Amino acid sequence: MPEMPEVEALVRWLGEKLDGAVVADIEPASFAVLKTYDPPVSAFAGLTVSAVRRHGKFIDIDVDGLHLVIHLAKAGWLRWSDHFGDKRIKMGGPLALRLRVDRGDGPHEGFDLTEAGTRKGLAVYAVRDPHEVPGIERLGPDPLEPGFDLRPLLQRRMQVKRLLRDQSIIAGIGNAYSDEILHAARLSPFAIAEKLDEDEVGRLESAVTSVLTEAVAAADGKPASDLKDAKRERMRVHGRAGETCDVCGGTIAEVVFADSSLQYCPTCQTGGVLLKDRTTSKFLK
């Protein structure tokens, strides 16, 4: 799943690709992908892209005051093309939506939104204000915004892994980077947030900032086609169950749930104790 560092890099890259471009057409290829009807996507035709911004894990393309807001969900992605033909796209398959732009000096450019698998979560909203999107309206503070303060957010009786992933508490962190943050902070994913002591809170604060800042810097400037592989290569524990921890030399373990999993280092994070599947699949929702 694309998370804040990849979405931030994608937003910066898209901002350069779309700067000053005129929208020629927006073609949904799936009945399910478009979550709004007013304004219609046809209203974007002929308008100029003025900015591309990020809200948590949402991409916000500002087109002369109208906003095309995209959430890539678990299996969505964006593929850029420098040359789109005139042929209309077909409904169905992995293609969810196509945006064509016109620069007046050649063929249409733009991007396709695609989604792998049968469980469709990719969502596109055409709105006049990005805060009309329910997911954006509910977002908690962004951890890389100036003035972000983690401490008051920890005053909850909930597992710290779940807290980090809850978009209404902290915006932008998902399954992968919460694993990486907790590994860097040397904390169990099942630790209760409100019970963390001063030293643990300090380690978590530092890890949130360092892991996300370094990930954004590493992703910055990479085209969309390279971001997924680059993310996988940076992971130290996430997706690496059974491999050797590069900090302590121990073996990375995992907890598997109904539709997700988490990875951690028992030596670094849980005093050598292997965690059990003692929660339901709701833990990671």
mmCIF file of C-alpha atoms in Angstrom:
data_model
loop_
_atom_site.group_PDB
_atom_site.id
_atom_site.type_symbol
_atom_site.label_atom_id
_atom_site.label_comp_id
_atom_site.label_asym_id
_atom_site.label_seq_id
_atom_site.Cartn_x
_atom_site.Cartn_y
_atom_site.Cartn_z
ATOM 1 C CA MET A 1 0.000 0.000 0.000
ATOM 2 C CA PRO A 2 1.374 3.455 -0.881
ATOM 3 C CA GLU A 3 1.930 5.441 2.301
ATOM 4 C CA MET A 4 2.802 9.024 3.066
ATOM 5 C CA PRO A 5 6.450 8.980 1.830
ATOM 6 C CA GLU A 6 5.510 7.434 -1.526
ATOM 7 C CA VAL A 7 2.439 9.639 -1.900
ATOM 8 C CA GLU A 8 4.515 12.721 -1.057
ATOM 9 C CA ALA A 9 7.088 11.778 -3.706
ATOM 10 C CA LEU A 10 4.314 11.027 -6.183
ATOM 11 C CA VAL A 11 2.675 14.400 -5.497
ATOM 12 C CA ARG A 12 5.951 16.258 -6.058
ATOM 13 C CA TRP A 13 6.636 14.321 -9.265
ATOM 14 C CA LEU A 14 3.078 14.783 -10.549
ATOM 15 C CA GLY A 15 3.248 18.478 -9.722
ATOM 16 C CA GLU A 16 6.123 18.841 -12.162
ATOM 17 C CA LYS A 17 4.502 16.657 -14.831
ATOM 18 C CA LEU A 18 1.126 18.423 -14.671
ATOM 19 C CA ASP A 19 2.221 22.007 -14.006
ATOM 20 C CA GLY A 20 0.307 24.287 -16.374
ATOM 21 C CA ALA A 21 -1.254 21.414 -18.314
ATOM 22 C CA VAL A 22 -4.833 21.667 -19.554
ATOM 23 C CA VAL A 23 -7.140 18.770 -18.765
ATOM 24 C CA ALA A 24 -8.422 17.272 -21.999
ATOM 25 C CA ASP A 25 -10.527 14.477 -20.562
ATOM 26 C CA ILE A 26 -11.131 12.303 -17.503
ATOM 27 C CA GLU A 27 -12.360 8.811 -18.367
ATOM 28 C CA PRO A 28 -13.517 6.466 -15.613
ATOM 29 C CA ALA A 29 -13.079 2.804 -16.599
ATOM 30 C CA SER A 30 -14.904 1.480 -13.554
ATOM 31 C CA PHE A 31 -18.352 2.296 -12.217
ATOM 32 C CA ALA A 32 -17.046 1.910 -8.668
ATOM 33 C CA VAL A 33 -13.986 4.177 -8.794
ATOM 34 C CA LEU A 34 -15.768 7.559 -8.944
ATOM 35 C CA LYS A 35 -17.398 8.325 -5.588
ATOM 36 C CA THR A 36 -19.033 11.659 -6.471
ATOM 37 C CA TYR A 37 -21.284 13.054 -9.215
ATOM 38 C CA ASP A 38 -21.227 16.831 -8.648
ATOM 39 C CA PRO A 39 -19.280 18.386 -10.243
ATOM 40 C CA PRO A 40 -19.167 15.886 -13.125
ATOM 41 C CA VAL A 41 -15.688 14.952 -14.352
ATOM 42 C CA SER A 42 -16.605 16.582 -17.670
ATOM 43 C CA ALA A 43 -16.416 19.950 -15.850
ATOM 44 C CA PHE A 44 -12.616 19.589 -15.642
ATOM 45 C CA ALA A 45 -12.129 19.614 -19.432
ATOM 46 C CA GLY A 46 -10.419 22.784 -20.624
ATOM 47 C CA LEU A 47 -9.275 23.823 -17.147
ATOM 48 C CA THR A 48 -5.610 24.172 -16.131
ATOM 49 C CA VAL A 49 -3.843 22.228 -13.400
ATOM 50 C CA SER A 50 -2.677 24.764 -10.823
ATOM 51 C CA ALA A 51 -1.261 22.550 -8.051
ATOM 52 C CA VAL A 52 -0.900 19.004 -6.753
ATOM 53 C CA ARG A 53 -1.028 18.535 -2.980
ATOM 54 C CA ARG A 54 -1.100 15.752 -0.404
ATOM 55 C CA HIS A 55 -3.542 15.215 2.472
ATOM 56 C CA GLY A 56 -2.403 12.168 4.435
ATOM 57 C CA LYS A 57 -2.423 9.416 1.794
ATOM 58 C CA PHE A 58 -4.747 11.362 -0.542
ATOM 59 C CA ILE A 59 -3.534 13.019 -3.764
ATOM 60 C CA ASP A 60 -5.283 16.330 -4.502
ATOM 61 C CA ILE A 61 -5.029 17.673 -8.070
ATOM 62 C CA ASP A 62 -6.235 21.291 -8.099
ATOM 63 C CA VAL A 63 -7.651 22.181 -11.512
ATOM 64 C CA ASP A 64 -8.604 25.875 -11.524
ATOM 65 C CA GLY A 65 -10.395 25.475 -8.197
ATOM 66 C CA LEU A 66 -11.967 22.088 -8.870
ATOM 67 C CA HIS A 67 -10.249 19.162 -7.202
ATOM 68 C CA LEU A 68 -9.663 15.619 -8.396
ATOM 69 C CA VAL A 69 -8.825 13.718 -5.210
ATOM 70 C CA ILE A 70 -7.344 10.214 -5.391
ATOM 71 C CA HIS A 71 -6.873 7.546 -2.744
ATOM 72 C CA LEU A 72 -4.826 4.622 -4.055
ATOM 73 C CA ALA A 73 -5.942 2.247 -1.264
ATOM 74 C CA LYS A 74 -4.145 -1.086 -0.943
ATOM 75 C CA ALA A 75 -3.538 -2.101 -4.545
ATOM 76 C CA GLY A 76 -3.960 1.072 -6.597
ATOM 77 C CA TRP A 77 -1.215 2.789 -8.537
ATOM 78 C CA LEU A 78 -0.567 5.490 -11.116
ATOM 79 C CA ARG A 79 1.111 4.979 -14.491
ATOM 80 C CA TRP A 80 2.217 7.933 -16.582
ATOM 81 C CA SER A 81 2.154 7.982 -20.384
ATOM 82 C CA ASP A 82 3.781 10.568 -22.640
ATOM 83 C CA HIS A 83 1.558 9.595 -25.553
ATOM 84 C CA PHE A 84 -2.095 8.595 -25.342
ATOM 85 C CA GLY A 85 -3.879 7.713 -28.554
ATOM 86 C CA ASP A 86 -7.419 8.829 -29.366
ATOM 87 C CA LYS A 87 -8.993 5.439 -28.703
ATOM 88 C CA ARG A 88 -11.449 5.409 -25.802
ATOM 89 C CA ILE A 89 -10.696 3.062 -22.917
ATOM 90 C CA LYS A 90 -12.748 -0.046 -22.196
ATOM 91 C CA MET A 91 -14.639 -0.621 -18.992
ATOM 92 C CA GLY A 92 -13.404 -3.336 -16.657
ATOM 93 C CA GLY A 93 -10.031 -4.923 -15.928
ATOM 94 C CA PRO A 94 -7.245 -3.358 -13.838
ATOM 95 C CA LEU A 95 -7.634 0.070 -15.435
ATOM 96 C CA ALA A 96 -9.801 2.310 -13.240
ATOM 97 C CA LEU A 97 -9.475 5.825 -14.691
ATOM 98 C CA ARG A 98 -7.522 7.789 -17.293
ATOM 99 C CA LEU A 99 -6.676 11.491 -17.133
ATOM 100 C CA ARG A 100 -5.480 13.080 -20.369
ATOM 101 C CA VAL A 101 -3.816 16.493 -20.517
ATOM 102 C CA ASP A 102 -3.112 18.716 -23.504
ATOM 103 C CA ARG A 103 -0.072 20.964 -23.779
ATOM 104 C CA GLY A 104 -0.994 22.162 -27.271
ATOM 105 C CA ASP A 105 2.222 20.990 -28.923
ATOM 106 C CA GLY A 106 1.799 17.257 -29.335
ATOM 107 C CA PRO A 107 -0.193 14.170 -28.377
ATOM 108 C CA HIS A 108 -2.097 13.959 -25.141
ATOM 109 C CA GLU A 109 -0.116 12.984 -22.045
ATOM 110 C CA GLY A 110 -1.442 11.891 -18.692
ATOM 111 C CA PHE A 111 -1.878 8.975 -16.368
ATOM 112 C CA ASP A 112 -3.847 5.824 -15.794
ATOM 113 C CA LEU A 113 -5.030 4.729 -12.380
ATOM 114 C CA THR A 114 -4.859 0.953 -12.052
ATOM 115 C CA GLU A 115 -5.832 -1.481 -9.326
ATOM 116 C CA ALA A 116 -4.726 -5.096 -9.005
ATOM 117 C CA GLY A 117 -6.837 -7.872 -7.501
ATOM 118 C CA THR A 118 -10.557 -8.316 -7.002
ATOM 119 C CA ARG A 119 -11.002 -6.288 -3.805
ATOM 120 C CA LYS A 120 -11.478 -2.772 -5.136
ATOM 121 C CA GLY A 121 -10.636 0.097 -2.802
ATOM 122 C CA LEU A 122 -9.176 2.756 -5.114
ATOM 123 C CA ALA A 123 -11.336 5.881 -4.916
ATOM 124 C CA VAL A 124 -11.567 9.109 -6.918
ATOM 125 C CA TYR A 125 -13.564 12.170 -5.862
ATOM 126 C CA ALA A 126 -14.434 15.205 -8.011
ATOM 127 C CA VAL A 127 -15.125 18.035 -5.562
ATOM 128 C CA ARG A 128 -14.997 21.805 -5.160
ATOM 129 C CA ASP A 129 -13.195 21.574 -1.805
ATOM 130 C CA PRO A 130 -10.955 18.654 -0.789
ATOM 131 C CA HIS A 131 -12.514 18.695 2.688
ATOM 132 C CA GLU A 132 -15.739 17.475 1.097
ATOM 133 C CA VAL A 133 -13.970 14.084 0.929
ATOM 134 C CA PRO A 134 -14.898 12.270 4.169
ATOM 135 C CA GLY A 135 -11.470 10.658 4.538
ATOM 136 C CA ILE A 136 -9.725 14.044 4.355
ATOM 137 C CA GLU A 137 -12.154 15.711 6.732
ATOM 138 C CA ARG A 138 -11.413 13.031 9.369
ATOM 139 C CA LEU A 139 -7.618 13.152 9.072
ATOM 140 C CA GLY A 140 -5.495 13.690 12.143
ATOM 141 C CA PRO A 141 -2.358 15.877 12.100
ATOM 142 C CA ASP A 142 0.410 15.191 9.603
ATOM 143 C CA PRO A 143 3.587 13.971 11.350
ATOM 144 C CA LEU A 144 5.864 16.004 9.077
ATOM 145 C CA GLU A 145 4.004 19.285 9.472
ATOM 146 C CA PRO A 146 5.684 21.954 11.647
ATOM 147 C CA GLY A 147 4.445 21.830 15.219
ATOM 148 C CA PHE A 148 3.378 18.182 15.132
ATOM 149 C CA ASP A 149 3.176 16.889 18.721
ATOM 150 C CA LEU A 150 2.912 13.154 19.261
ATOM 151 C CA ARG A 151 2.587 13.139 23.040
ATOM 152 C CA PRO A 152 -1.060 14.154 23.441
ATOM 153 C CA LEU A 153 -2.028 11.656 20.745
ATOM 154 C CA LEU A 154 -0.636 8.805 22.853
ATOM 155 C CA GLN A 155 -3.114 9.338 25.688
ATOM 156 C CA ARG A 156 -5.231 6.426 24.506
ATOM 157 C CA ARG A 157 -5.699 2.920 25.785
ATOM 158 C CA MET A 158 -4.904 1.256 22.460
ATOM 159 C CA GLN A 159 -2.042 -0.713 20.990
ATOM 160 C CA VAL A 160 0.599 1.577 19.583
ATOM 161 C CA LYS A 161 0.663 -0.194 16.205
ATOM 162 C CA ARG A 162 -3.050 0.451 15.797
ATOM 163 C CA LEU A 163 -2.674 4.071 16.949
ATOM 164 C CA LEU A 164 0.029 4.813 14.386
ATOM 165 C CA ARG A 165 -2.178 3.422 11.611
ATOM 166 C CA ASP A 166 -5.370 5.212 12.607
ATOM 167 C CA GLN A 167 -5.741 8.043 10.065
ATOM 168 C CA SER A 168 -8.036 10.008 12.370
ATOM 169 C CA ILE A 169 -5.209 10.177 14.933
ATOM 170 C CA ILE A 170 -2.127 10.555 12.700
ATOM 171 C CA ALA A 171 -2.345 11.109 8.942
ATOM 172 C CA GLY A 172 -0.345 9.135 6.428
ATOM 173 C CA ILE A 173 1.236 6.200 8.284
ATOM 174 C CA GLY A 174 0.199 2.706 7.212
ATOM 175 C CA ASN A 175 1.158 -0.888 7.873
ATOM 176 C CA ALA A 176 4.686 -0.794 6.475
ATOM 177 C CA TYR A 177 5.967 2.398 8.072
ATOM 178 C CA SER A 178 4.340 1.661 11.415
ATOM 179 C CA ASP A 179 6.405 -1.571 11.466
ATOM 180 C CA GLU A 180 9.530 0.409 10.567
ATOM 181 C CA ILE A 181 8.853 3.122 13.153
ATOM 182 C CA LEU A 182 8.267 0.627 15.970
ATOM 183 C CA HIS A 183 11.432 -1.258 15.045
ATOM 184 C CA ALA A 184 13.450 1.971 15.116
ATOM 185 C CA ALA A 185 11.843 2.877 18.469
ATOM 186 C CA ARG A 186 12.481 -0.629 19.877
ATOM 187 C CA LEU A 187 8.822 -0.980 20.888
ATOM 188 C CA SER A 188 6.417 -3.898 20.728
ATOM 189 C CA PRO A 189 3.527 -3.317 18.320
ATOM 190 C CA PHE A 190 1.225 -4.553 21.100
ATOM 191 C CA ALA A 191 2.457 -2.003 23.659
ATOM 192 C CA ILE A 192 -0.358 0.168 25.043
ATOM 193 C CA ALA A 193 0.134 3.806 24.031
ATOM 194 C CA GLU A 194 -0.917 5.436 27.304
ATOM 195 C CA LYS A 195 1.398 3.151 29.315
ATOM 196 C CA LEU A 196 4.591 4.117 27.489
ATOM 197 C CA ASP A 197 7.170 5.630 29.833
ATOM 198 C CA GLU A 198 9.099 8.826 29.149
ATOM 199 C CA ASP A 199 12.032 7.058 27.499
ATOM 200 C CA GLU A 200 9.732 5.017 25.250
ATOM 201 C CA VAL A 201 7.762 8.093 24.222
ATOM 202 C CA GLY A 202 11.002 9.882 23.362
ATOM 203 C CA ARG A 203 12.195 6.956 21.229
ATOM 204 C CA LEU A 204 8.864 6.816 19.434
ATOM 205 C CA GLU A 205 8.875 10.563 18.745
ATOM 206 C CA SER A 206 12.360 10.333 17.303
ATOM 207 C CA ALA A 207 11.510 7.272 15.210
ATOM 208 C CA VAL A 208 8.385 8.821 13.673
ATOM 209 C CA THR A 209 10.362 11.848 12.534
ATOM 210 C CA SER A 210 13.507 10.045 11.363
ATOM 211 C CA VAL A 211 11.856 7.117 9.560
ATOM 212 C CA LEU A 212 9.385 9.292 7.647
ATOM 213 C CA THR A 213 11.864 12.089 6.873
ATOM 214 C CA GLU A 214 14.427 9.627 5.545
ATOM 215 C CA ALA A 215 11.796 7.771 3.502
ATOM 216 C CA VAL A 216 10.527 10.981 1.891
ATOM 217 C CA ALA A 217 14.082 12.034 1.047
ATOM 218 C CA ALA A 218 14.871 8.621 -0.445
ATOM 219 C CA ALA A 219 11.702 8.623 -2.563
ATOM 220 C CA ASP A 220 11.913 12.240 -3.702
ATOM 221 C CA GLY A 221 12.590 12.650 -7.403
ATOM 222 C CA LYS A 222 11.840 9.048 -8.336
ATOM 223 C CA PRO A 223 9.240 8.495 -11.061
ATOM 224 C CA ALA A 224 6.041 6.669 -10.180
ATOM 225 C CA SER A 225 7.302 3.496 -11.861
ATOM 226 C CA ASP A 226 10.212 3.197 -9.388
ATOM 227 C CA LEU A 227 8.551 4.070 -6.089
ATOM 228 C CA LYS A 228 7.132 0.656 -5.145
ATOM 229 C CA ASP A 229 10.396 -1.236 -5.622
ATOM 230 C CA ALA A 230 12.356 1.507 -3.872
ATOM 231 C CA LYS A 231 10.019 1.276 -0.879
ATOM 232 C CA ARG A 232 10.438 -2.502 -0.583
ATOM 233 C CA GLU A 233 14.225 -2.170 -0.719
ATOM 234 C CA ARG A 234 14.239 0.345 2.166
ATOM 235 C CA MET A 235 12.250 -1.801 4.581
ATOM 236 C CA ARG A 236 14.261 -3.166 7.520
ATOM 237 C CA VAL A 237 11.560 -5.390 9.059
ATOM 238 C CA HIS A 238 8.326 -4.979 7.107
ATOM 239 C CA GLY A 239 7.847 -7.814 4.624
ATOM 240 C CA ARG A 240 11.054 -9.506 5.816
ATOM 241 C CA ALA A 241 9.801 -12.273 8.117
ATOM 242 C CA GLY A 242 12.417 -14.993 8.498
ATOM 243 C CA GLU A 243 15.280 -12.729 7.442
ATOM 244 C CA THR A 244 18.077 -11.420 9.651
ATOM 245 C CA CYS A 245 17.626 -8.139 11.493
ATOM 246 C CA ASP A 246 20.433 -5.824 10.386
ATOM 247 C CA VAL A 247 20.520 -4.188 13.821
ATOM 248 C CA CYS A 248 20.915 -7.155 16.158
ATOM 249 C CA GLY A 249 21.359 -10.185 13.907
ATOM 250 C CA GLY A 250 18.202 -11.862 15.215
ATOM 251 C CA THR A 251 15.436 -13.322 13.065
ATOM 252 C CA ILE A 252 12.521 -11.124 12.058
ATOM 253 C CA ALA A 253 9.136 -12.562 13.074
ATOM 254 C CA GLU A 254 5.557 -11.778 12.109
ATOM 255 C CA VAL A 255 1.986 -11.899 13.341
ATOM 256 C CA VAL A 256 -0.576 -12.831 10.697
ATOM 257 C CA PHE A 257 -4.169 -11.622 10.804
ATOM 258 C CA ALA A 258 -7.159 -12.365 8.595
ATOM 259 C CA ASP A 259 -6.254 -9.843 5.908
ATOM 260 C CA SER A 260 -2.912 -8.382 6.956
ATOM 261 C CA SER A 261 0.256 -9.005 8.927
ATOM 262 C CA LEU A 262 2.919 -7.189 10.897
ATOM 263 C CA GLN A 263 6.640 -7.853 11.161
ATOM 264 C CA TYR A 264 8.959 -7.111 14.077
ATOM 265 C CA CYS A 265 12.273 -8.135 15.604
ATOM 266 C CA PRO A 266 11.797 -10.029 18.891
ATOM 267 C CA THR A 267 15.334 -9.213 20.048
ATOM 268 C CA CYS A 268 15.047 -5.468 19.373
ATOM 269 C CA GLN A 269 11.390 -4.953 20.292
ATOM 270 C CA THR A 270 9.954 -7.555 22.665
ATOM 271 C CA GLY A 271 12.836 -8.790 24.820
ATOM 272 C CA GLY A 272 13.052 -11.996 22.792
ATOM 273 C CA VAL A 273 9.364 -12.867 23.292
ATOM 274 C CA LEU A 274 7.448 -14.084 20.233
ATOM 275 C CA LEU A 275 4.075 -12.364 19.902
ATOM 276 C CA LYS A 276 0.963 -14.472 19.466
ATOM 277 C CA ASP A 277 -2.139 -13.891 17.342
ATOM 278 C CA ARG A 278 -4.136 -12.828 20.359
ATOM 279 C CA THR A 279 -6.324 -10.271 18.617
ATOM 280 C CA THR A 280 -8.908 -10.419 15.853
ATOM 281 C CA SER A 281 -8.575 -9.093 12.328
ATOM 282 C CA LYS A 282 -10.123 -5.830 13.563
ATOM 283 C CA PHE A 283 -6.721 -4.989 15.058
ATOM 284 C CA LEU A 284 -5.392 -3.652 11.776
ATOM 285 C CA LYS A 285 -8.531 -2.048 10.364
#
